[in-house]
Coordinates of C-alpha atoms in Angstrom, one line a residue:
X291 CA 98.1 126.5 114.7
X292 CA 101.0 126.6 117.2
X293 CA 103.9 124.1 117.1
X294 CA 104.7 122.8 120.5
X295 CA 107.9 120.8 121.4
X296 CA 107.1 117.5 123.1
X297 CA 109.4 115.1 124.9
X298 CA 109.5 111.5 123.6
X299 CA 107.3 109.0 125.3
X300 CA 105.9 105.5 124.9
X301 CA 102.4 104.3 124.6
X302 CA 101.0 100.7 124.9
X303 CA 97.9 99.1 123.4
X304 CA 96.9 97.0 120.4
X305 CA 98.0 97.3 116.8
X306 CA 97.2 95.9 113.4
X307 CA 98.7 96.1 110.0
X308 CA 96.3 97.3 107.3
X309 CA 96.0 99.1 104.0
X310 CA 93.7 101.7 102.4
X311 CA 92.0 99.1 100.2
X312 CA 90.9 97.0 103.2
X313 CA 89.7 100.1 105.1
X314 CA 87.4 101.1 102.2
X315 CA 85.2 98.1 102.9
X316 CA 83.5 97.5 106.3
X317 CA 83.9 93.7 106.0
X318 CA 87.7 93.9 105.6
X319 CA 88.4 97.0 107.6
X320 CA 90.6 96.5 110.7
X321 CA 90.7 99.9 112.4
X322 CA 87.2 99.8 113.8
X323 CA 87.7 96.3 115.4
X324 CA 91.1 97.5 116.7
X325 CA 89.5 100.3 118.7
X326 CA 86.7 98.0 119.9
X327 CA 89.4 95.7 121.2
X328 CA 91.4 98.5 122.8
X329 CA 88.4 99.9 124.7
X330 CA 87.1 96.5 125.7
X331 CA 90.3 95.9 127.6
X332 CA 90.2 99.4 129.1
X333 CA 86.6 99.4 130.4
X334 CA 87.5 98.1 133.8
X335 CA 90.7 100.0 134.2
X336 CA 91.0 103.4 135.8
X337 CA 92.8 105.1 132.9
X338 CA 93.2 108.8 133.1
X339 CA 95.9 109.4 130.5
X340 CA 95.5 110.4 126.8
X341 CA 94.5 107.9 124.2
X342 CA 96.4 107.9 120.9
X343 CA 95.9 106.5 117.4
X344 CA 99.4 106.1 116.0
X345 CA 99.8 105.5 112.3
X346 CA 103.4 104.3 111.4
X347 CA 105.6 101.9 109.5
X348 CA 104.3 102.8 106.1
X349 CA 105.3 100.4 103.3
X350 CA 106.0 101.6 99.8
X351 CA 103.3 103.5 97.9
X352 CA 102.8 100.4 95.7
X353 CA 101.5 98.4 98.7
X354 CA 100.1 101.3 100.8
X355 CA 100.3 99.2 104.0
X356 CA 100.8 100.7 107.4
X357 CA 100.6 99.9 111.1
X358 CA 97.9 101.4 113.3
X359 CA 98.0 101.3 117.1
X360 CA 95.3 102.2 119.5
X361 CA 97.3 103.0 122.6
X362 CA 97.6 105.0 125.8
X363 CA 100.1 106.1 128.3
X364 CA 100.5 104.3 131.6
X365 CA 100.4 100.7 130.6
X366 CA 97.9 98.3 129.1
X367 CA 96.3 95.4 131.0
X368 CA 97.0 92.7 128.4
X369 CA 100.3 90.8 128.2
X370 CA 100.3 90.7 124.4
X371 CA 100.4 94.4 123.8
X372 CA 102.3 96.6 121.4
X373 CA 104.6 99.4 122.6
X374 CA 105.0 102.4 120.3
X375 CA 107.8 104.9 120.9
X376 CA 106.9 108.5 120.1
X377 CA 109.9 110.6 119.2
X378 CA 110.5 114.1 120.7
X379 CA 110.2 117.0 118.4
X380 CA 108.4 120.2 117.4

């Protein structure tokens, strides 16, 4: 594997706060519905950029909560969207 330096950039889409316990059960999992929501908004948009799943904002190990964003470059066609900043680095 080769490390590649990237410049920072921003992505926009939808996000949800979840935890591993909820994701272990289909009835409480939030990541699947997150992607369904993201792609339902993108189906009528000409979107040629990359699509990203961004996991961030981890809470303590005790709670194991984190934020998941389904996002892409180039804007998102919904007013209530999340913006995630990706830092530059190797």
